[in-house]
């Protein structure tokens, strides 16, 4: 197996054993990036010199014994809405086209402490708003399995980079499914932790009450190891939770005998009243995965979750409202893009923002401002917060009976490029399986469970109760062991005829 | 400032309400959001917003009487810092990403009093 | 004529900068001055990815002020975002409290003349201050300094219970006194650590409904407040008399032009879209915490006044003057403790100190001399080391430059001559030079002794104790041979 195809932990082990050096690993990945970027565009910034310097430093620290962790020297990528000191951070937007942070996110600090080597910043939907990574001001990302298709979003760059072996693993962010859905579309493994598990300090806020940073990798153990490295209590983040335990890799056990797994029947309805839009391919694959887990000894059954159809509208009201406020700071006065000509203060604001933001971001800011405005706050925002409470209660009830909830990561496999943005509402509806976890603060992991007739990956999602990452990691690990490894060579090789 | 927001109310039990958003409302929201649109863009923006509002109105099907709005998902409270100075001279970091600086301050168009 | 027909209804929103060491949501210093944008960090400048963390001391000061104003302290208070665009507001939202402020339903007693009145406090909430905007003189632009951004504020909102400028001033002075006593802020109107926005409406006397109110800002002194109240009242009455409506708006008072201008344009929607701040969890305040804050509460003015009368034997009048500001009271008490002479200490505070403050256009809070030096000065005066005039001179130095009085007295040779022999020969010299006075004295003209005392004092350059001079003079005259 060549360097770039190794799972992160395997590479880390080989580096530790001095069989491979951190510099070699970085060089191999940088070469892969060069080979694949033209067709994928998974990166906004590739920091070649910085990466090699970091690799040399990591190697030195490994040799003198100060870096001993499993990810030391392992090359990775960071989504471009996560602050990296000294390295351009654009959030996929023209608005921050020249923004160089003066500090790094806490999660990035922790990765660096673990000795991981950052190769660059991955492309994404602008300000994390989108499900296809087509709204980036720097051009769309393409799905490595079929470059006519989207990789999903908003962490499409991270997922595509991981799948095409442009990095050993990547960090993404998830507000309504932005780690999980692209992981499903790109056939990689992505995890959104329980809200408050990974510090949000340094994550450019989209919807503060829903955002979390999480790992994207090519298998479950890598994901668990990265989560273990970046999760921590952070006093700089007032919503940070002090967890009892951070040893997530402890749960990498091939065993589901004690697990009760529930599949919401209201997730599986498709077709007729159009709530889920679930395709047959995906339904079959998910049910087949359920069978696999059953064979391994888990108790699997269907149940009624309730409130399923209301999750997406509640999510969009809350997320867009918070976003309209979080994005107000981008006004051309302190940093970022500024319009060329303006008459006065208000025209400076309006023109800067109208020119600096793309259509989807503007759409959400408009809606968010509206639902918070005088006269509408109670009917929309407050109402949505009440529905959020109902949805949380529904999950509390479900998790009193089940350890893991099984679901698709999306109703379909990856759509073609250019098909989704013309009907935003339809695009929003496809978030049906992922938004609830953000509303309720739950952890969720997505991993590949098959391919459709076109060879596009199908994603399986496992949701756990709050603070129950270990259970879903164990379930995912067990499934992965039965499923067998995924062959990423199809999407990591040099371009032949696509 | 007054704004019209017409709702065609259908009989109770039916899900959809048509939202027609006036020009004034679009302009008003534009002022709140500090966004402006060309005439062509405004039509699309209006349609998008109307469709979205029709869609999210679905939440009215749910009886939420007596439900407390849930802002924070976990019952955390009392997260504090001590009143101790931990930051030094932040000038460099604060100013580094702006081109429009004078005397170490951000330059903006003239504001009318405070 | 109109004065009798219309009643003015006034409510106040007072912003007070709290005297914490650091800002409300970050560890930047709140120290005044500092080069522009040097007291900043990603949090108080709205950098992407930054997050707020609440300063516990802010909560405690807010609780202390609330308790002193007889408010109910909220058991669970929350923060909300107030959204509006302005360059001094780095995130274009301000973290404040709308829905569940920390204190509610308080009251404060004010005195105007002989009349005592209760003004109700609607609520007190915590919020962050904005940066400063400076209007550039050379270019058509403004400049933003974020040093002040994030400084903690409490906003004290009164009910519209005041009826004229005198009541407003009395309210502000009372608030200031209480808050200074708590040490929560230095409440200086001119420096902006206390800012008052006046909400004013008029209505015909006897009417029960409130008129439309306007809000006035940029009132930097009591004089400006008084002028603004009268100006706005007249403006509103004129509108109503003309059959026009008062439009609710926010106005900026220009004290130089003595008129107000509407501040908001169409582009300032004033729709703040308040929603709960997702980055900050609620603050739960327990009975224990309230009691702890209560216990730590420093003595308030009324208590101090009573204690000074009891412990130091001050008159009510004197106690009232001295406790007029906490700084004066502290100076008095420290001095009194050190020299053991409260009466003298009180005299120096009420007399020379207040005089010098006035002469130098200073606020009592600016008095920064050492009570130890004043105590020393009092000791020296009482033990006759220096006389009254010398003491005054020395005190001016202590007051202005905090000079050690012992050093000053010696450098300027102000010590009183106490040596009997030296005095005796000086007095003898005076007697020798003034035989006529001796003759007058012996002839029964008692006034002559006064003349001789005066001459002696002159001869000593004022550095003799009158008592000593009198004694020695009497002795020498008594034993003088008849002329």
mmCIF file of N, CA, C and O in Angstrom, chain A residues 394-475:
data_model
loop_
_atom_site.group_PDB
_atom_site.id
_atom_site.type_symbol
_atom_site.label_atom_id
_atom_site.label_comp_id
_atom_site.label_asym_id
_atom_site.label_seq_id
_atom_site.Cartn_x
_atom_site.Cartn_y
_atom_site.Cartn_z
ATOM 1 N N UNK A 394 -38.391 14.065 21.724
ATOM 2 C CA UNK A 394 -38.643 12.842 20.942
ATOM 3 C C UNK A 394 -37.399 11.963 20.937
ATOM 4 O O UNK A 394 -37.477 10.736 21.050
ATOM 5 N N UNK A 395 -36.222 12.590 20.807
ATOM 6 C CA UNK A 395 -34.985 11.812 20.833
ATOM 7 C C UNK A 395 -34.697 11.268 22.226
ATOM 8 O O UNK A 395 -34.207 10.145 22.385
ATOM 9 N N UNK A 396 -34.990 12.059 23.254
ATOM 10 C CA UNK A 396 -34.807 11.558 24.622
ATOM 11 C C UNK A 396 -35.628 10.287 24.813
ATOM 12 O O UNK A 396 -35.145 9.284 25.359
ATOM 13 N N UNK A 397 -36.876 10.341 24.336
ATOM 14 C CA UNK A 397 -37.731 9.152 24.447
ATOM 15 C C UNK A 397 -37.132 7.977 23.685
ATOM 16 O O UNK A 397 -37.056 6.859 24.200
ATOM 17 N N UNK A 398 -36.710 8.277 22.440
ATOM 18 C CA UNK A 398 -36.157 7.204 21.617
ATOM 19 C C UNK A 398 -34.928 6.596 22.289
ATOM 20 O O UNK A 398 -34.750 5.382 22.317
ATOM 21 N N UNK A 399 -34.060 7.431 22.836
ATOM 22 C CA UNK A 399 -32.826 6.905 23.429
ATOM 23 C C UNK A 399 -33.044 6.252 24.791
ATOM 24 O O UNK A 399 -32.124 5.654 25.348
ATOM 25 N N UNK A 400 -34.268 6.353 25.305
ATOM 26 C CA UNK A 400 -34.526 5.576 26.512
ATOM 27 C C UNK A 400 -34.782 4.121 26.121
ATOM 28 O O UNK A 400 -34.695 3.210 26.937
ATOM 29 N N UNK A 401 -35.062 3.924 24.837
ATOM 30 C CA UNK A 401 -35.332 2.550 24.373
ATOM 31 C C UNK A 401 -34.229 1.992 23.489
ATOM 32 O O UNK A 401 -34.100 0.788 23.313
ATOM 33 N N UNK A 402 -33.454 2.862 22.877
ATOM 34 C CA UNK A 402 -32.416 2.413 21.949
ATOM 35 C C UNK A 402 -31.084 3.053 22.284
ATOM 36 O O UNK A 402 -31.024 4.149 22.835
ATOM 37 N N UNK A 403 -30.016 2.351 21.909
ATOM 38 C CA UNK A 403 -28.666 2.907 22.091
ATOM 39 C C UNK A 403 -28.215 3.675 20.855
ATOM 40 O O UNK A 403 -27.456 4.631 20.942
ATOM 41 N N UNK A 404 -28.640 3.192 19.719
ATOM 42 C CA UNK A 404 -28.198 3.779 18.448
ATOM 43 C C UNK A 404 -29.413 3.914 17.540
ATOM 44 O O UNK A 404 -30.258 3.011 17.489
ATOM 45 N N UNK A 405 -29.502 5.020 16.850
ATOM 46 C CA UNK A 405 -30.541 5.181 15.835
ATOM 47 C C UNK A 405 -29.876 5.135 14.475
ATOM 48 O O UNK A 405 -28.886 5.829 14.229
ATOM 49 N N UNK A 406 -30.418 4.290 13.632
ATOM 50 C CA UNK A 406 -29.840 4.092 12.298
ATOM 51 C C UNK A 406 -30.627 4.915 11.287
ATOM 52 O O UNK A 406 -31.846 5.026 11.403
ATOM 53 N N UNK A 407 -29.918 5.472 10.320
ATOM 54 C CA UNK A 407 -30.601 6.285 9.309
ATOM 55 C C UNK A 407 -29.706 6.396 8.091
ATOM 56 O O UNK A 407 -28.510 6.085 8.162
ATOM 57 N N UNK A 408 -30.258 6.836 6.985
ATOM 58 C CA UNK A 408 -29.384 7.193 5.865
ATOM 59 C C UNK A 408 -28.667 8.501 6.206
ATOM 60 O O UNK A 408 -29.108 9.251 7.083
ATOM 61 N N UNK A 409 -27.571 8.800 5.501
ATOM 62 C CA UNK A 409 -26.963 10.128 5.710
ATOM 63 C C UNK A 409 -27.670 11.156 4.823
ATOM 64 O O UNK A 409 -27.649 12.339 5.115
ATOM 65 N N UNK A 410 -28.295 10.691 3.774
ATOM 66 C CA UNK A 410 -29.050 11.571 2.872
ATOM 67 C C UNK A 410 -30.071 10.722 2.116
ATOM 68 O O UNK A 410 -29.891 9.509 2.029
ATOM 69 N N UNK A 411 -31.124 11.343 1.578
ATOM 70 C CA UNK A 411 -32.139 10.544 0.889
ATOM 71 C C UNK A 411 -31.649 9.903 -0.414
ATOM 72 O O UNK A 411 -32.203 8.901 -0.858
ATOM 73 N N UNK A 412 -30.627 10.495 -1.016
ATOM 74 C CA UNK A 412 -30.128 9.970 -2.278
ATOM 75 C C UNK A 412 -28.610 9.901 -2.218
ATOM 76 O O UNK A 412 -28.013 10.287 -1.227
ATOM 77 N N UNK A 413 -28.030 9.449 -3.317
ATOM 78 C CA UNK A 413 -26.577 9.599 -3.438
ATOM 79 C C UNK A 413 -26.301 10.979 -4.025
ATOM 80 O O UNK A 413 -27.223 11.761 -4.274
ATOM 81 N N UNK A 414 -25.033 11.274 -4.266
ATOM 82 C CA UNK A 414 -24.665 12.633 -4.666
ATOM 83 C C UNK A 414 -25.349 13.068 -5.968
ATOM 84 O O UNK A 414 -25.273 12.372 -6.975
ATOM 85 N N UNK A 415 -26.003 14.223 -5.943
ATOM 86 C CA UNK A 415 -26.613 14.731 -7.179
ATOM 87 C C UNK A 415 -25.539 15.221 -8.153
ATOM 88 O O UNK A 415 -24.369 15.385 -7.790
ATOM 89 N N UNK A 416 -25.964 15.495 -9.371
ATOM 90 C CA UNK A 416 -25.029 16.031 -10.341
ATOM 91 C C UNK A 416 -24.753 17.501 -10.016
ATOM 92 O O UNK A 416 -25.577 18.195 -9.437
ATOM 93 N N UNK A 417 -23.596 17.948 -10.469
ATOM 94 C CA UNK A 417 -23.284 19.373 -10.314
ATOM 95 C C UNK A 417 -24.311 20.202 -11.048
ATOM 96 O O UNK A 417 -24.789 19.804 -12.122
ATOM 97 N N UNK A 418 -24.644 21.352 -10.478
ATOM 98 C CA UNK A 418 -25.518 22.282 -11.171
ATOM 99 C C UNK A 418 -26.990 22.003 -11.056
ATOM 100 O O UNK A 418 -27.809 22.792 -11.537
ATOM 101 N N UNK A 419 -27.357 20.889 -10.388
ATOM 102 C CA UNK A 419 -28.789 20.542 -10.341
ATOM 103 C C UNK A 419 -29.491 21.101 -9.121
ATOM 104 O O UNK A 419 -30.711 21.255 -9.114
ATOM 105 N N UNK A 420 -28.730 21.360 -8.072
ATOM 106 C CA UNK A 420 -29.378 21.626 -6.788
ATOM 107 C C UNK A 420 -29.687 23.092 -6.516
ATOM 108 O O UNK A 420 -30.684 23.410 -5.874
ATOM 109 N N UNK A 421 -28.811 23.996 -7.004
ATOM 110 C CA UNK A 421 -28.936 25.381 -6.541
ATOM 111 C C UNK A 421 -30.148 26.105 -7.096
ATOM 112 O O UNK A 421 -30.565 27.127 -6.577
ATOM 113 N N UNK A 422 -30.723 25.585 -8.200
ATOM 114 C CA UNK A 422 -31.852 26.294 -8.794
ATOM 115 C C UNK A 422 -33.114 26.143 -7.955
ATOM 116 O O UNK A 422 -34.036 26.936 -8.052
ATOM 117 N N UNK A 423 -33.153 25.129 -7.100
ATOM 118 C CA UNK A 423 -34.321 24.942 -6.242
ATOM 119 C C UNK A 423 -33.851 24.775 -4.801
ATOM 120 O O UNK A 423 -33.750 23.658 -4.288
ATOM 121 N N UNK A 424 -33.563 25.910 -4.172
ATOM 122 C CA UNK A 424 -32.993 25.830 -2.821
ATOM 123 C C UNK A 424 -33.856 25.028 -1.855
ATOM 124 O O UNK A 424 -33.343 24.261 -1.045
ATOM 125 N N UNK A 425 -35.155 25.204 -1.966
ATOM 126 C CA UNK A 425 -36.036 24.530 -1.016
ATOM 127 C C UNK A 425 -35.886 23.016 -1.117
ATOM 128 O O UNK A 425 -35.816 22.315 -0.108
ATOM 129 N N UNK A 426 -35.828 22.527 -2.326
ATOM 130 C CA UNK A 426 -35.657 21.080 -2.513
ATOM 131 C C UNK A 426 -34.334 20.627 -1.913
ATOM 132 O O UNK A 426 -34.241 19.550 -1.307
ATOM 133 N N UNK A 427 -33.317 21.486 -2.051
ATOM 134 C CA UNK A 427 -32.006 21.161 -1.488
ATOM 135 C C UNK A 427 -32.084 21.092 0.044
ATOM 136 O O UNK A 427 -31.513 20.201 0.662
ATOM 137 N N UNK A 428 -32.820 22.035 0.610
ATOM 138 C CA UNK A 428 -32.951 22.040 2.069
ATOM 139 C C UNK A 428 -33.633 20.758 2.556
ATOM 140 O O UNK A 428 -33.290 20.213 3.586
ATOM 141 N N UNK A 429 -34.624 20.314 1.790
ATOM 142 C CA UNK A 429 -35.381 19.138 2.217
ATOM 143 C C UNK A 429 -34.496 17.911 2.332
ATOM 144 O O UNK A 429 -34.766 17.011 3.121
ATOM 145 N N UNK A 430 -33.416 17.912 1.565
ATOM 146 C CA UNK A 430 -32.547 16.727 1.601
ATOM 147 C C UNK A 430 -31.723 16.642 2.873
ATOM 148 O O UNK A 430 -31.005 15.665 3.078
ATOM 149 N N UNK A 431 -31.838 17.663 3.718
ATOM 150 C CA UNK A 431 -31.103 17.619 4.995
ATOM 151 C C UNK A 431 -31.893 16.900 6.073
ATOM 152 O O UNK A 431 -31.520 16.926 7.245
ATOM 153 N N UNK A 432 -32.980 16.297 5.710
ATOM 154 C CA UNK A 432 -33.929 15.756 6.668
ATOM 155 C C UNK A 432 -33.323 14.789 7.674
ATOM 156 O O UNK A 432 -33.740 14.740 8.830
ATOM 157 N N UNK A 433 -32.299 14.036 7.263
ATOM 158 C CA UNK A 433 -31.773 13.041 8.200
ATOM 159 C C UNK A 433 -30.680 13.585 9.102
ATOM 160 O O UNK A 433 -30.264 12.919 10.044
ATOM 161 N N UNK A 434 -30.196 14.754 8.776
ATOM 162 C CA UNK A 434 -29.044 15.232 9.544
ATOM 163 C C UNK A 434 -29.347 16.379 10.500
ATOM 164 O O UNK A 434 -28.729 16.478 11.548
ATOM 165 N N UNK A 435 -30.283 17.250 10.166
ATOM 166 C CA UNK A 435 -30.480 18.455 10.988
ATOM 167 C C UNK A 435 -30.909 18.172 12.432
ATOM 168 O O UNK A 435 -30.567 18.918 13.344
ATOM 169 N N UNK A 436 -31.646 17.103 12.647
ATOM 170 C CA UNK A 436 -32.153 16.841 14.005
ATOM 171 C C UNK A 436 -31.031 16.677 15.017
ATOM 172 O O UNK A 436 -31.163 17.084 16.169
ATOM 173 N N UNK A 437 -29.943 16.054 14.573
ATOM 174 C CA UNK A 437 -28.841 15.825 15.506
ATOM 175 C C UNK A 437 -28.272 17.165 15.989
ATOM 176 O O UNK A 437 -27.869 17.309 17.136
ATOM 177 N N UNK A 438 -28.251 18.153 15.104
ATOM 178 C CA UNK A 438 -27.756 19.468 15.510
ATOM 179 C C UNK A 438 -28.743 20.147 16.434
ATOM 180 O O UNK A 438 -28.358 20.779 17.413
ATOM 181 N N UNK A 439 -30.028 20.020 16.122
ATOM 182 C CA UNK A 439 -31.038 20.651 16.973
ATOM 183 C C UNK A 439 -31.006 20.058 18.380
ATOM 184 O O UNK A 439 -31.193 20.768 19.365
ATOM 185 N N UNK A 440 -30.802 18.754 18.469
ATOM 186 C CA UNK A 440 -30.844 18.094 19.772
ATOM 187 C C UNK A 440 -29.467 17.939 20.412
ATOM 188 O O UNK A 440 -29.352 17.395 21.500
ATOM 189 N N UNK A 441 -28.406 18.396 19.708
ATOM 190 C CA UNK A 441 -27.060 18.307 20.279
ATOM 191 C C UNK A 441 -26.441 16.931 20.252
ATOM 192 O O UNK A 441 -25.451 16.667 20.926
ATOM 193 N N UNK A 442 -27.005 15.998 19.448
ATOM 194 C CA UNK A 442 -26.581 14.602 19.470
ATOM 195 C C UNK A 442 -25.329 14.339 18.638
ATOM 196 O O UNK A 442 -25.104 15.006 17.644
ATOM 197 N N UNK A 443 -24.568 13.321 19.005
ATOM 198 C CA UNK A 443 -23.442 12.900 18.164
ATOM 199 C C UNK A 443 -23.937 12.001 17.027
ATOM 200 O O UNK A 443 -24.903 11.262 17.186
ATOM 201 N N UNK A 444 -23.269 12.104 15.884
ATOM 202 C CA UNK A 444 -23.654 11.251 14.757
ATOM 203 C C UNK A 444 -22.428 10.908 13.928
ATOM 204 O O UNK A 444 -21.524 11.725 13.781
ATOM 205 N N UNK A 445 -22.403 9.694 13.404
ATOM 206 C CA UNK A 445 -21.290 9.266 12.562
ATOM 207 C C UNK A 445 -21.863 8.730 11.260
ATOM 208 O O UNK A 445 -22.925 8.098 11.244
ATOM 209 N N UNK A 446 -21.218 9.046 10.142
ATOM 210 C CA UNK A 446 -21.645 8.531 8.842
ATOM 211 C C UNK A 446 -20.489 7.752 8.229
ATOM 212 O O UNK A 446 -19.347 8.188 8.294
ATOM 213 N N UNK A 447 -20.816 6.597 7.639
ATOM 214 C CA UNK A 447 -19.770 5.803 6.994
ATOM 215 C C UNK A 447 -20.390 5.080 5.804
ATOM 216 O O UNK A 447 -21.618 4.935 5.727
ATOM 217 N N UNK A 448 -19.546 4.653 4.852
ATOM 218 C CA UNK A 448 -20.116 4.059 3.636
ATOM 219 C C UNK A 448 -20.728 2.673 3.900
ATOM 220 O O UNK A 448 -20.193 1.878 4.662
ATOM 221 N N UNK A 449 -21.869 2.423 3.266
ATOM 222 C CA UNK A 449 -22.508 1.110 3.419
ATOM 223 C C UNK A 449 -22.859 0.490 2.076
ATOM 224 O O UNK A 449 -23.610 -0.484 2.011
ATOM 225 N N UNK A 450 -22.330 1.069 1.015
ATOM 226 C CA UNK A 450 -22.615 0.482 -0.290
ATOM 227 C C UNK A 450 -22.443 1.520 -1.380
ATOM 228 O O UNK A 450 -22.019 2.649 -1.128
ATOM 229 N N UNK A 451 -22.758 1.081 -2.600
ATOM 230 C CA UNK A 451 -22.698 1.983 -3.746
ATOM 231 C C UNK A 451 -23.965 1.844 -4.542
ATOM 232 O O UNK A 451 -24.586 0.782 -4.552
ATOM 233 N N UNK A 452 -24.369 2.915 -5.219
ATOM 234 C CA UNK A 452 -25.576 2.781 -6.049
ATOM 235 C C UNK A 452 -25.199 2.247 -7.418
ATOM 236 O O UNK A 452 -24.031 1.951 -7.680
ATOM 237 N N UNK A 453 -26.199 2.168 -8.255
ATOM 238 C CA UNK A 453 -25.971 1.584 -9.579
ATOM 239 C C UNK A 453 -24.979 2.395 -10.406
ATOM 240 O O UNK A 453 -24.404 1.886 -11.361
ATOM 241 N N UNK A 454 -24.771 3.653 -10.055
ATOM 242 C CA UNK A 454 -23.814 4.478 -10.794
ATOM 243 C C UNK A 454 -22.431 4.457 -10.159
ATOM 244 O O UNK A 454 -21.530 5.142 -10.592
ATOM 245 N N UNK A 455 -22.311 3.691 -9.081
ATOM 246 C CA UNK A 455 -21.008 3.630 -8.422
ATOM 247 C C UNK A 455 -20.765 4.741 -7.428
ATOM 248 O O UNK A 455 -19.636 4.955 -6.983
ATOM 249 N N UNK A 456 -21.845 5.440 -7.083
ATOM 250 C CA UNK A 456 -21.677 6.503 -6.083
ATOM 251 C C UNK A 456 -21.922 5.952 -4.688
ATOM 252 O O UNK A 456 -22.817 5.121 -4.483
ATOM 253 N N UNK A 457 -21.161 6.409 -3.728
ATOM 254 C CA UNK A 457 -21.284 5.856 -2.371
ATOM 255 C C UNK A 457 -22.627 6.152 -1.719
ATOM 256 O O UNK A 457 -23.233 7.197 -1.970
ATOM 257 N N UNK A 458 -23.059 5.228 -0.881
ATOM 258 C CA UNK A 458 -24.251 5.413 -0.060
ATOM 259 C C UNK A 458 -23.803 5.495 1.391
ATOM 260 O O UNK A 458 -22.994 4.679 1.844
ATOM 261 N N UNK A 459 -24.304 6.510 2.104
ATOM 262 C CA UNK A 459 -23.855 6.727 3.475
ATOM 263 C C UNK A 459 -24.844 6.202 4.500
ATOM 264 O O UNK A 459 -26.052 6.397 4.366
ATOM 265 N N UNK A 460 -24.322 5.549 5.524
ATOM 266 C CA UNK A 460 -25.110 5.061 6.652
ATOM 267 C C UNK A 460 -24.829 5.980 7.827
ATOM 268 O O UNK A 460 -23.680 6.331 8.092
ATOM 269 N N UNK A 461 -25.869 6.361 8.508
ATOM 270 C CA UNK A 461 -25.683 7.252 9.654
ATOM 271 C C UNK A 461 -26.092 6.559 10.945
ATOM 272 O O UNK A 461 -27.089 5.863 10.987
ATOM 273 N N UNK A 462 -25.289 6.781 11.987
ATOM 274 C CA UNK A 462 -25.649 6.275 13.308
ATOM 275 C C UNK A 462 -25.685 7.450 14.268
ATOM 276 O O UNK A 462 -24.707 8.201 14.378
ATOM 277 N N UNK A 463 -26.832 7.596 14.916
ATOM 278 C CA UNK A 463 -26.979 8.677 15.891
ATOM 279 C C UNK A 463 -26.963 8.103 17.288
ATOM 280 O O UNK A 463 -27.534 7.028 17.521
ATOM 281 N N UNK A 464 -26.359 8.822 18.197
ATOM 282 C CA UNK A 464 -26.357 8.375 19.578
ATOM 283 C C UNK A 464 -26.965 9.433 20.473
ATOM 284 O O UNK A 464 -27.173 10.572 20.049
ATOM 285 N N UNK A 465 -27.218 9.055 21.701
ATOM 286 C CA UNK A 465 -27.715 10.013 22.680
ATOM 287 C C UNK A 465 -26.586 10.968 23.029
ATOM 288 O O UNK A 465 -25.404 10.681 22.769
ATOM 289 N N UNK A 466 -26.912 12.076 23.631
ATOM 290 C CA UNK A 466 -25.883 13.046 23.986
ATOM 291 C C UNK A 466 -24.805 12.385 24.826
ATOM 292 O O UNK A 466 -25.086 11.637 25.738
ATOM 293 N N UNK A 467 -23.566 12.687 24.507
ATOM 294 C CA UNK A 467 -22.397 12.185 25.223
ATOM 295 C C UNK A 467 -22.119 10.704 24.973
ATOM 296 O O UNK A 467 -21.272 10.124 25.638
ATOM 297 N N UNK A 468 -22.810 10.105 24.010
ATOM 298 C CA UNK A 468 -22.662 8.662 23.771
ATOM 299 C C UNK A 468 -21.847 8.363 22.514
ATOM 300 O O UNK A 468 -22.161 7.422 21.786
ATOM 301 N N UNK A 469 -20.795 9.173 22.257
ATOM 302 C CA UNK A 469 -19.950 8.891 21.076
ATOM 303 C C UNK A 469 -19.433 7.450 21.087
ATOM 304 O O UNK A 469 -19.348 6.798 20.063
ATOM 305 N N UNK A 470 -19.083 6.989 22.272
ATOM 306 C CA UNK A 470 -18.461 5.660 22.330
ATOM 307 C C UNK A 470 -19.386 4.583 21.774
ATOM 308 O O UNK A 470 -18.949 3.646 21.100
ATOM 309 N N UNK A 471 -20.687 4.718 22.035
ATOM 310 C CA UNK A 471 -21.611 3.686 21.548
ATOM 311 C C UNK A 471 -21.685 3.709 20.036
ATOM 312 O O UNK A 471 -21.671 2.651 19.388
ATOM 313 N N UNK A 472 -21.769 4.900 19.445
ATOM 314 C CA UNK A 472 -21.899 4.931 17.986
ATOM 315 C C UNK A 472 -20.572 4.581 17.323
ATOM 316 O O UNK A 472 -20.564 3.988 16.240
ATOM 317 N N UNK A 473 -19.467 4.899 17.970
ATOM 318 C CA UNK A 473 -18.172 4.510 17.415
ATOM 319 C C UNK A 473 -18.060 2.981 17.411
ATOM 320 O O UNK A 473 -17.613 2.364 16.433
ATOM 321 N N UNK A 474 -18.518 2.388 18.483
ATOM 322 C CA UNK A 474 -18.455 0.927 18.568
ATOM 323 C C UNK A 474 -19.342 0.295 17.513
ATOM 324 O O UNK A 474 -18.958 -0.646 16.822
ATOM 325 N N UNK A 475 -20.542 0.819 17.380
ATOM 326 C CA UNK A 475 -21.460 0.258 16.383
ATOM 327 C C UNK A 475 -20.899 0.438 14.983
ATOM 328 O O UNK A 475 -20.943 -0.481 14.150
#
